[in-house]
Coordinates of C-alpha atoms in Angstrom, one line a residue:
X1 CA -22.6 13.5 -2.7
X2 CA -20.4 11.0 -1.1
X3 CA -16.4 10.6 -0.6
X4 CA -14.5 7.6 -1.1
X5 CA -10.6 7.4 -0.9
X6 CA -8.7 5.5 -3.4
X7 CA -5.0 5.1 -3.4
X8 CA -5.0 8.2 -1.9
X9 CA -6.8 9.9 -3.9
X10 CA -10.4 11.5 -2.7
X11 CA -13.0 10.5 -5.0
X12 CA -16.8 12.2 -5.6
X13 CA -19.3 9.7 -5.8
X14 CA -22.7 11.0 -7.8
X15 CA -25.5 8.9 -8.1
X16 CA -27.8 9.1 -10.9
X17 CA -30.8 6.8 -13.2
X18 CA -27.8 5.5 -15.1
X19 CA -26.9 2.0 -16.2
X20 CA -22.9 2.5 -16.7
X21 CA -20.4 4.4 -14.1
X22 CA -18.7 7.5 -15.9
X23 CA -15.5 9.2 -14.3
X24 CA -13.9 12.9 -14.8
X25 CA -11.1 14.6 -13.9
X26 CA -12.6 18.7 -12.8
X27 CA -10.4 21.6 -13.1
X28 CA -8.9 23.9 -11.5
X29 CA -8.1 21.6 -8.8
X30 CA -8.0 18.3 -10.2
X31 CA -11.3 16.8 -8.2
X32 CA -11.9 13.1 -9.1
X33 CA -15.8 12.6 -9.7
X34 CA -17.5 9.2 -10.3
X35 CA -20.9 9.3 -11.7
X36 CA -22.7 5.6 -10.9
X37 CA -26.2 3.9 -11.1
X38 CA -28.1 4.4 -7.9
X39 CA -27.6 0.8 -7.4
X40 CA -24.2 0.1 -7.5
X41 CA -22.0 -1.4 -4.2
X42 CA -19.4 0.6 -3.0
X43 CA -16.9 -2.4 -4.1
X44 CA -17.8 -2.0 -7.8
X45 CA -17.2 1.4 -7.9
X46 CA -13.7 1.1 -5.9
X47 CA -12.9 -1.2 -8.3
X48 CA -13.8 1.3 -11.3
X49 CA -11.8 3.7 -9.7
X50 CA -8.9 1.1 -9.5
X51 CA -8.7 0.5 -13.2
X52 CA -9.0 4.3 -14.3
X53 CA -6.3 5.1 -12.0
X54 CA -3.8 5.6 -15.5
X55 CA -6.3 7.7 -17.2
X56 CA -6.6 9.9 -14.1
X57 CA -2.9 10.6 -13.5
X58 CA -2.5 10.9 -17.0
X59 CA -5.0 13.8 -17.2
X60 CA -4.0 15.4 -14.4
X61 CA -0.5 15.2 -15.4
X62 CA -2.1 16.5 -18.8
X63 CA -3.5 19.7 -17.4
X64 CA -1.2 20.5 -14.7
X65 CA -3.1 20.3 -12.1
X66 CA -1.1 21.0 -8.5
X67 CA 0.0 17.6 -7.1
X68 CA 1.8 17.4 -3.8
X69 CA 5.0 16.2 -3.8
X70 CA 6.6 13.7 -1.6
X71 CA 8.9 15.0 1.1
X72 CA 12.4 13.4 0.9
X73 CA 13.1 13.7 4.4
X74 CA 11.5 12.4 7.3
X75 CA 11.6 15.0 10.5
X76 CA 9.3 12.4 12.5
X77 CA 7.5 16.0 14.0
X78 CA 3.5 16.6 14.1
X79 CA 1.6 17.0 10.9
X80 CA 3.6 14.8 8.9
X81 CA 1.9 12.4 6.4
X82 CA 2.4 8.6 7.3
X83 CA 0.7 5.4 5.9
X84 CA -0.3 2.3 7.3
X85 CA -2.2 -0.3 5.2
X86 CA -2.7 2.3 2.4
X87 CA -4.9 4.6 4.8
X88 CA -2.9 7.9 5.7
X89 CA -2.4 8.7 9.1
X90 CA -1.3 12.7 10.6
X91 CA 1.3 11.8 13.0
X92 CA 1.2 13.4 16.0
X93 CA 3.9 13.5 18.7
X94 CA 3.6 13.8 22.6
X95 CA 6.6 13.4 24.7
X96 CA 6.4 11.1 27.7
X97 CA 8.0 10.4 30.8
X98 CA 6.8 6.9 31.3
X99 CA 7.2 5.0 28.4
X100 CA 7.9 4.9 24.2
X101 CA 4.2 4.1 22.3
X102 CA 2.8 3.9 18.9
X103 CA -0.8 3.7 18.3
X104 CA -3.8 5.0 16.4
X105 CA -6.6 7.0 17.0
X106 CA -8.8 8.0 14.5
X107 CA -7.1 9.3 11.9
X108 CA -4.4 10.4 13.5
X109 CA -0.8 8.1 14.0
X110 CA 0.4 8.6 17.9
X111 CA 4.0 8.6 18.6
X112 CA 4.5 9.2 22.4
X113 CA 7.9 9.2 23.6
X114 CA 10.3 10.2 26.2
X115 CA 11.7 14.1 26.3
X116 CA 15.0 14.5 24.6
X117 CA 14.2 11.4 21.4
X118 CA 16.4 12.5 18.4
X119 CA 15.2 11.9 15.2
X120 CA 17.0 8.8 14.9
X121 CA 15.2 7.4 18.0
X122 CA 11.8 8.3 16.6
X123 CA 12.4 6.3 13.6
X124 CA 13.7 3.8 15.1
X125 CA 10.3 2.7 17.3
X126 CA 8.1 4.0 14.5
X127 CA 10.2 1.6 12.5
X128 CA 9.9 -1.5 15.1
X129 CA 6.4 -0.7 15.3
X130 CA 5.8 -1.0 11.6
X131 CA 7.9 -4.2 11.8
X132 CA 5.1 -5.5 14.6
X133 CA 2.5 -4.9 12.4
X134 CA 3.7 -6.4 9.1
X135 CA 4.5 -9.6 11.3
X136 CA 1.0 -9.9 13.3
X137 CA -0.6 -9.5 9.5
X138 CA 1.9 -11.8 7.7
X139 CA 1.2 -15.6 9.1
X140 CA -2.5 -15.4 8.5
X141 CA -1.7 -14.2 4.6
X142 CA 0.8 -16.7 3.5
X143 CA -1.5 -19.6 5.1
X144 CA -3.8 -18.6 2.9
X145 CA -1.8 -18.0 0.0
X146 CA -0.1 -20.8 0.5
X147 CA -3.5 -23.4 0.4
X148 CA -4.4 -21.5 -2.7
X149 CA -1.0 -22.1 -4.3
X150 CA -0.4 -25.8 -3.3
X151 CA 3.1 -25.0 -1.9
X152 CA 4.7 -23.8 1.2
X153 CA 7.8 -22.3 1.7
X154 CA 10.4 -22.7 5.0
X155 CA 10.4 -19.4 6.2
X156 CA 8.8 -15.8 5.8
X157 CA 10.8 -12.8 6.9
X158 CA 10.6 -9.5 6.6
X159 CA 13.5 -7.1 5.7
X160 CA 14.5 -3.3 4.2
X161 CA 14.4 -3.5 1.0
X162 CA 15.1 -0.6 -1.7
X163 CA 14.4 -2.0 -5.2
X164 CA 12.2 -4.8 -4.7
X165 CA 8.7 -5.7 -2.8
X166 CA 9.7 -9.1 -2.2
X167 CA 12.0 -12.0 -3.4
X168 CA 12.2 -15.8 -2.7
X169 CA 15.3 -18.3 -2.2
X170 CA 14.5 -20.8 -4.9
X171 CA 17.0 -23.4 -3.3
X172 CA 16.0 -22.6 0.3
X173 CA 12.5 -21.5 -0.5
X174 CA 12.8 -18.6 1.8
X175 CA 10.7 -15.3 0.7
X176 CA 11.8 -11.9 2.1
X177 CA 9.1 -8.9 2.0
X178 CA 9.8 -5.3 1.8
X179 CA 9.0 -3.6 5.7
X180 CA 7.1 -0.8 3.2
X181 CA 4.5 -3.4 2.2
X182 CA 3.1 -2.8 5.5
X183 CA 2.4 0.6 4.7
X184 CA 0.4 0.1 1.2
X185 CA -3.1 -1.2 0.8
X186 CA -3.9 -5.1 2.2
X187 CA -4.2 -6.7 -1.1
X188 CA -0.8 -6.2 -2.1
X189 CA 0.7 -8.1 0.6
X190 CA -1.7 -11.4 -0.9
X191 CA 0.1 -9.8 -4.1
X192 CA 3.5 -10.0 -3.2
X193 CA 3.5 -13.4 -1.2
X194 CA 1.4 -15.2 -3.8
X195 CA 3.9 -13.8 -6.8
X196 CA 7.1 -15.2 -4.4
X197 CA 5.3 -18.4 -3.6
X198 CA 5.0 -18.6 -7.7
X199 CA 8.4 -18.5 -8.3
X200 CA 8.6 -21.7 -6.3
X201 CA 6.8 -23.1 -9.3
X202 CA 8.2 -21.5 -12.0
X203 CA 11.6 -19.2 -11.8
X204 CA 10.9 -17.2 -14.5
X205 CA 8.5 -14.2 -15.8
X206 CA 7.4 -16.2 -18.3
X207 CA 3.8 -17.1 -19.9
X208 CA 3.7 -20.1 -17.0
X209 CA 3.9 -17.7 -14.6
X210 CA 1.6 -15.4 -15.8
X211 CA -1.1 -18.7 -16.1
X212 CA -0.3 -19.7 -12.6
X213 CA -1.2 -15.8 -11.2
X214 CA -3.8 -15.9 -13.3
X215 CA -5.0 -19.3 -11.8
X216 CA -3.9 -18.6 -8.2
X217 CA -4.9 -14.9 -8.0
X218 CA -7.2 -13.7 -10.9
X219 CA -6.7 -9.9 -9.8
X220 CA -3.2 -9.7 -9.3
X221 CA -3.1 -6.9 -11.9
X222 CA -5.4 -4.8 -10.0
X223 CA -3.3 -5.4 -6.7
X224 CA 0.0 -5.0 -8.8
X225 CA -1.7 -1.6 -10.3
X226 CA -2.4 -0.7 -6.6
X227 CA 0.8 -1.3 -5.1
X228 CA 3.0 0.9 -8.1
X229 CA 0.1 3.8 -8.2
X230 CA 0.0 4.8 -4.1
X231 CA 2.1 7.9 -3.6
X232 CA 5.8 7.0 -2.7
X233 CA 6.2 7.6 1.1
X234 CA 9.1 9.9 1.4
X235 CA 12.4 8.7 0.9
X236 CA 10.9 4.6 1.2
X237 CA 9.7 4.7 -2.4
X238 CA 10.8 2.2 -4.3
X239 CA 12.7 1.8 -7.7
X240 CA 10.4 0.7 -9.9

């Protein structure tokens, strides 16, 4: 049997002679399992996975299963749970005498830094580094999104944001995105800047809208359902 991560959450892939995929929630401990045709692609059965991700919460919320919560502090110490592009990454810390680095290495997040870094200083250039990363992945996205939309808009920057995952500047048409989109899965960046570049068309949630994401982006409520279903991370979750 293989493993597949989803949103975080491990899934047990069984292959059988079957023509349709069937999915179950296991007790005691809550283990996702997928059964699926010998034949289907690893895409098709993420994207099963995707649109059962309700039902599953729902019935593990249903039989209590144990569910790790999300820590509401950040101590920035090794063994601490952080994300980048949805994948989670085991920071581990090493002090330094040269110089302050971030980088990954297999699954583990690398914070090397000087002798004496408070807390505040750790966030701060895992914060920066973050920043970096959201910025290197952001022109390539909204050209794209952009072309697909038929408008462009001034500027693209990237702020802390606590309630929203992005807003636009219909007058300026200037689109801010939430630092924390860097650390959820890629699609919901294309989400978030295609939504904003929207609202350039049309200011309002209305059925327009909807028919313009539905033109310009025909999974956006998959992505949407991806972005609002990863775990919160720590105190960054945002107010839905």
């Amino acid at each position: 049997m293989k493993k597949m991560l989803v949103c975080d959450i491990e899934i047990t892939i069984i292959k059988r002679d079957i023509k349709d995929m069937f999915i179950r929630v296991v007790p005691p401990g809550g283990e996702v399992q997928v059964t699926v045709p010998r034949s289907a692609s690893p895409d098709a059965i993420r994207m099963f996975v995707i649109l059962k991700l309700p039902w599953i919460k729902n019935q593990r919320q249903k039989q209590n299963f144990n569910k790790q919560p999300c820590q509401t502090q950040i101590q920035y110490e090794t063994g601490e749970s952080h994300y980048l592009w949805g994948k989670r990454y085991i920071l581990d810390v090493n002090y330094s005498k040269i110089y302050n680095e971030v980088k990954i290495s297999g699954e583990k997040l690398i914070l090397n830094l000087r002798q004496k870094s408070t807390s505040e200083q750790k966030k701060r250039i895992l914060k920066e580094w973050y920043r970096e990363q959201l910025k290197q992945k952001v022109p390539e996205v909204l050209e794209k999104c952009e072309n697909t939309v038929g408008i462009k808009c001034n500027k693209c920057q990237i702020r802390d944001m606590k309630t929203k995952w992005g807003n636009c500047n219909l007058e300026k048409k200037v689109i801010w995105l939430n630092l924390q989109l860097v650390k959820k899965a890629p699609e919901c960046l294309d989400y978030v800047i295609t939504h904003e570049l929207v609202h350039l068309l049309e200011r309002k949630h209305n059925d327009i809208f909807m028919e313009y994401m539905d033109k310009f982006l025909p999974n956006w409520r998959i992505a949407k359902d991806i972005l609002h279903s990863q775990e919160p991370d720590y105190i960054d979750a945002i107010i839905r």
